[in-house]
Tab-separated table of C-alpha atoms in Angstrom:
chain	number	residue	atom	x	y	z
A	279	UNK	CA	136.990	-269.552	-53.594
A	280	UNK	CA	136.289	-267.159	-56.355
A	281	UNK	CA	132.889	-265.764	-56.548
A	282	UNK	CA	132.508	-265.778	-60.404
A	283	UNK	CA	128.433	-264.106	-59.050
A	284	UNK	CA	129.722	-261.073	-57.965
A	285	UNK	CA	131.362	-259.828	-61.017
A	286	UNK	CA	132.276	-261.777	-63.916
A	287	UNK	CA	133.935	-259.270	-65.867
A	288	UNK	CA	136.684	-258.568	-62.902
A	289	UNK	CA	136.951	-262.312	-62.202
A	290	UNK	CA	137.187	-263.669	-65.810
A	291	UNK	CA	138.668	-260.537	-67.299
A	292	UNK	CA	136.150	-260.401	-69.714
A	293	UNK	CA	131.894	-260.553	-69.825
A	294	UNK	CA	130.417	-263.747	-70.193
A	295	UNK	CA	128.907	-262.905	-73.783
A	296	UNK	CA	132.759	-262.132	-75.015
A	297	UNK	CA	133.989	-265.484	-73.820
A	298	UNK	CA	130.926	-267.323	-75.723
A	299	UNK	CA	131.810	-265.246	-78.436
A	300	UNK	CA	135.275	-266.189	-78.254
A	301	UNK	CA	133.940	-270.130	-77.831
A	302	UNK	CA	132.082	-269.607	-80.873
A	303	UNK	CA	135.471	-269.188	-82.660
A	304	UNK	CA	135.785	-273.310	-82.731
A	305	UNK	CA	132.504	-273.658	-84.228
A	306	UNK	CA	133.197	-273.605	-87.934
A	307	UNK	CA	135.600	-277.363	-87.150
A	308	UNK	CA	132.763	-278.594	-85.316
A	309	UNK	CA	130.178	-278.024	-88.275
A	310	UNK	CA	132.898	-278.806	-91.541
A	311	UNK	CA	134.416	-282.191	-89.132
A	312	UNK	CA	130.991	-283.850	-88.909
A	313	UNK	CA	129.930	-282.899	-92.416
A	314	UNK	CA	133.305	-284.031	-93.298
A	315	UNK	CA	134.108	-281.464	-95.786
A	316	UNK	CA	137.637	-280.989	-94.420
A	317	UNK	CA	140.505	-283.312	-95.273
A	318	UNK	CA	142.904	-284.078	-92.401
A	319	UNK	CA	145.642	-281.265	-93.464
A	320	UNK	CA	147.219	-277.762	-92.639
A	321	UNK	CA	143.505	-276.183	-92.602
A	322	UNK	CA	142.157	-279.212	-90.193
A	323	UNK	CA	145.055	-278.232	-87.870
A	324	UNK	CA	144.645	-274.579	-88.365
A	325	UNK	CA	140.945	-274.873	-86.994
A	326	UNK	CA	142.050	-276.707	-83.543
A	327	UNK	CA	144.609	-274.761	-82.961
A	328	UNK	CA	143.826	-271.230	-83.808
A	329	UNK	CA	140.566	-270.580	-81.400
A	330	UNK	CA	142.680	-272.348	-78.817
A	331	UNK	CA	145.714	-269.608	-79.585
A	332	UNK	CA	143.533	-266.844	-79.764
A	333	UNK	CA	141.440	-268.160	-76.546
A	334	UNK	CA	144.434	-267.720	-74.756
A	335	UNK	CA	145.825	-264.965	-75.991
A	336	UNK	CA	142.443	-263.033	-75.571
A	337	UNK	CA	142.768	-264.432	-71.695
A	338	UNK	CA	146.494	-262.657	-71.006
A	339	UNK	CA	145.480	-259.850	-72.289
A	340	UNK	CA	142.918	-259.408	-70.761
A	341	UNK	CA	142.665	-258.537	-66.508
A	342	UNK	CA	141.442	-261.742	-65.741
A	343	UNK	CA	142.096	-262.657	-61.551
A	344	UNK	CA	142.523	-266.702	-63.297
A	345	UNK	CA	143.096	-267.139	-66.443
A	346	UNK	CA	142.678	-270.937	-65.718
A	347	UNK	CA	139.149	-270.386	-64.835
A	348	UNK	CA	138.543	-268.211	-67.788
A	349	UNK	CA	139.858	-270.764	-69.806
A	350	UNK	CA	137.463	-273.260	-68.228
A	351	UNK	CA	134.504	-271.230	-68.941
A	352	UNK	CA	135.262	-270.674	-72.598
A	353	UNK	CA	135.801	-274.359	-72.670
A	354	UNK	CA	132.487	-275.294	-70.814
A	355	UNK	CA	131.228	-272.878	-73.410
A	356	UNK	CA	132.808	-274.507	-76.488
A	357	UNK	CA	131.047	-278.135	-75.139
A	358	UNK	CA	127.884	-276.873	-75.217
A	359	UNK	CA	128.820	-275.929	-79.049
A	360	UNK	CA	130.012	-279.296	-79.483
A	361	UNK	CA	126.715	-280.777	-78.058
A	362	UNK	CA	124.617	-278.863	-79.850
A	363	UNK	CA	126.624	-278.989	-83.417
A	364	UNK	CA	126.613	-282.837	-82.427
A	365	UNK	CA	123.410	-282.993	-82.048
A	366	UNK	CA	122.110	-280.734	-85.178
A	367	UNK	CA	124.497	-283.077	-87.843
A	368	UNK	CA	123.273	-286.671	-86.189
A	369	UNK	CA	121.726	-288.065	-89.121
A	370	UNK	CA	124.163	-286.362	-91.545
A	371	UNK	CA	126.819	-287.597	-89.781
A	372	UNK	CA	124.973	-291.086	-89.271
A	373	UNK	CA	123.538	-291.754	-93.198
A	374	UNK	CA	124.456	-294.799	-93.624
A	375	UNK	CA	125.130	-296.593	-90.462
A	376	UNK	CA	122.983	-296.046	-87.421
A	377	UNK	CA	124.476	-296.211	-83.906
A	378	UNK	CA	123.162	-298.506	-81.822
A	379	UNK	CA	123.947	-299.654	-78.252
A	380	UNK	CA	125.678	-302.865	-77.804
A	381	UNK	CA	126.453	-305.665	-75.263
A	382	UNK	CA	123.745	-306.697	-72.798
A	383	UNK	CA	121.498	-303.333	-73.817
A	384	UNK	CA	121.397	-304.893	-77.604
A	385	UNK	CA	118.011	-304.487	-79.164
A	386	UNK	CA	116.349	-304.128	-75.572
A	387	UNK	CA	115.451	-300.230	-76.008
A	388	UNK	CA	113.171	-299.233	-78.711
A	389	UNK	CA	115.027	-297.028	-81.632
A	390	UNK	CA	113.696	-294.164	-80.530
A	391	UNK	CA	115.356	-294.359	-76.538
A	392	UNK	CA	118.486	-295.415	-78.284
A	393	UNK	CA	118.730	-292.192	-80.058
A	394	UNK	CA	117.686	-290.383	-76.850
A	395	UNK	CA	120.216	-292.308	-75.008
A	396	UNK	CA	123.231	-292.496	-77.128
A	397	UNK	CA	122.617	-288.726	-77.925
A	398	UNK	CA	122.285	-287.997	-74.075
A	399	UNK	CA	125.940	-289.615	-73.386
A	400	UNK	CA	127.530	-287.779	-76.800
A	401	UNK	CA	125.809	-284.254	-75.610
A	402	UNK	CA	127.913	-285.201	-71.984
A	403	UNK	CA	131.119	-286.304	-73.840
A	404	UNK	CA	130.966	-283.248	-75.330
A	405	UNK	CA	130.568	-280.968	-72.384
A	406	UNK	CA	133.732	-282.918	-71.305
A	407	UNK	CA	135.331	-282.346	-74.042
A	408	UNK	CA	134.896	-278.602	-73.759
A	409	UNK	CA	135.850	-278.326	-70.229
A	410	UNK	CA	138.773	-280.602	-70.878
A	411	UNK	CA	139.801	-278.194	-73.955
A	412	UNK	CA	139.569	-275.146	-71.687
A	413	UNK	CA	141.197	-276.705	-68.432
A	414	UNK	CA	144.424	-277.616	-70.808
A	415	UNK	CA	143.949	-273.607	-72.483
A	416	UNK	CA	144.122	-272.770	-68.931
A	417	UNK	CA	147.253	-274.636	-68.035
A	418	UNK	CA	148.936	-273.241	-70.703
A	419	UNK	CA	148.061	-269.546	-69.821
A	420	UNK	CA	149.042	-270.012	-65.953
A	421	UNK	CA	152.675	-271.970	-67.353
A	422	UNK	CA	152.728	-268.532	-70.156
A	423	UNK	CA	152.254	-266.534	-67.179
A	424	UNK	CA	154.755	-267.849	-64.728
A	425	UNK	CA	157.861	-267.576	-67.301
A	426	UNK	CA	156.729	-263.880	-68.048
A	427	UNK	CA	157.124	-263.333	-64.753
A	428	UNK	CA	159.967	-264.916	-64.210
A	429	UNK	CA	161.509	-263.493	-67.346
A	430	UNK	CA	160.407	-259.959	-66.109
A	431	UNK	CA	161.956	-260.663	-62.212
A	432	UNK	CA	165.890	-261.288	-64.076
């Protein structure tokens, strides 16, 4: 079990500010997707992929013990972004048509716990999201990892 406690930096490679820093890289998409003032194009692309390259790049070269686990915390780190971006563009996002719970729990809340509610399980989504994000980051750096070194063995 690694004991992230003891020392971050030698377990992660990096301090726990840098890899919130490097989180923070994704946050521009989250704040120009949900004011939707980017059109699905090169630039769209450019800002899910890039802070995922550079993630992992950062991660390799850097002397983290598990780069997966790096990745993961950057990720856990770039869901809290999410939640909170989420969370601060709700009613621009929202202007026109209000979200509202459906089935059986239809009209049975007041608007108010609706709100709470529905923003409670898009602030969760979104810290799954993040960890998601950073567990497939990490994937990809462990599979970059294992053909360097078996590229470097021949």
């Amino acid at each position: 079990m690694v004991n992230v406690a003891s020392n971050p930096k030698t377990t992660l490679g990096r301090p726990l500010w840098q890899l919130a820093a490097l989180s923070l890289l994704a946050a521009p998409r989250v704040a120009l997707h949900d004011l939707s003032l980017i059109p699905n194009s090169a630039v769209a692309a450019a800002l899910v992929f890039a802070p995922a390259a550079i993630w992992i790049a950062a991660t390799l070269r850097s002397p983290a013990r598990s780069p997966l686990l790096t990745l993961l915390v950057i990720g856990i780190f770039y869901g809290v972004i999410l939640a909170l971006g989420h969370n601060l563009f709700w009613d621009e996002v929202f202007t026109t048509v209000t979200p509202g719970l459906g089935g059986n729990l239809e009209g049975t809340l007041s608007p108010g716990t609706e709100e709470v509610v529905l923003r409670g399980a898009m602030s969760v989504s979104s810290l799954f999201t993040g960890a998601g994000t950073g567990l497939v980051c990490g994937l990809v750096a462990v599979l970059i990892q294992f053909l360097r070194g078996r590229a470097a063995r021949r």
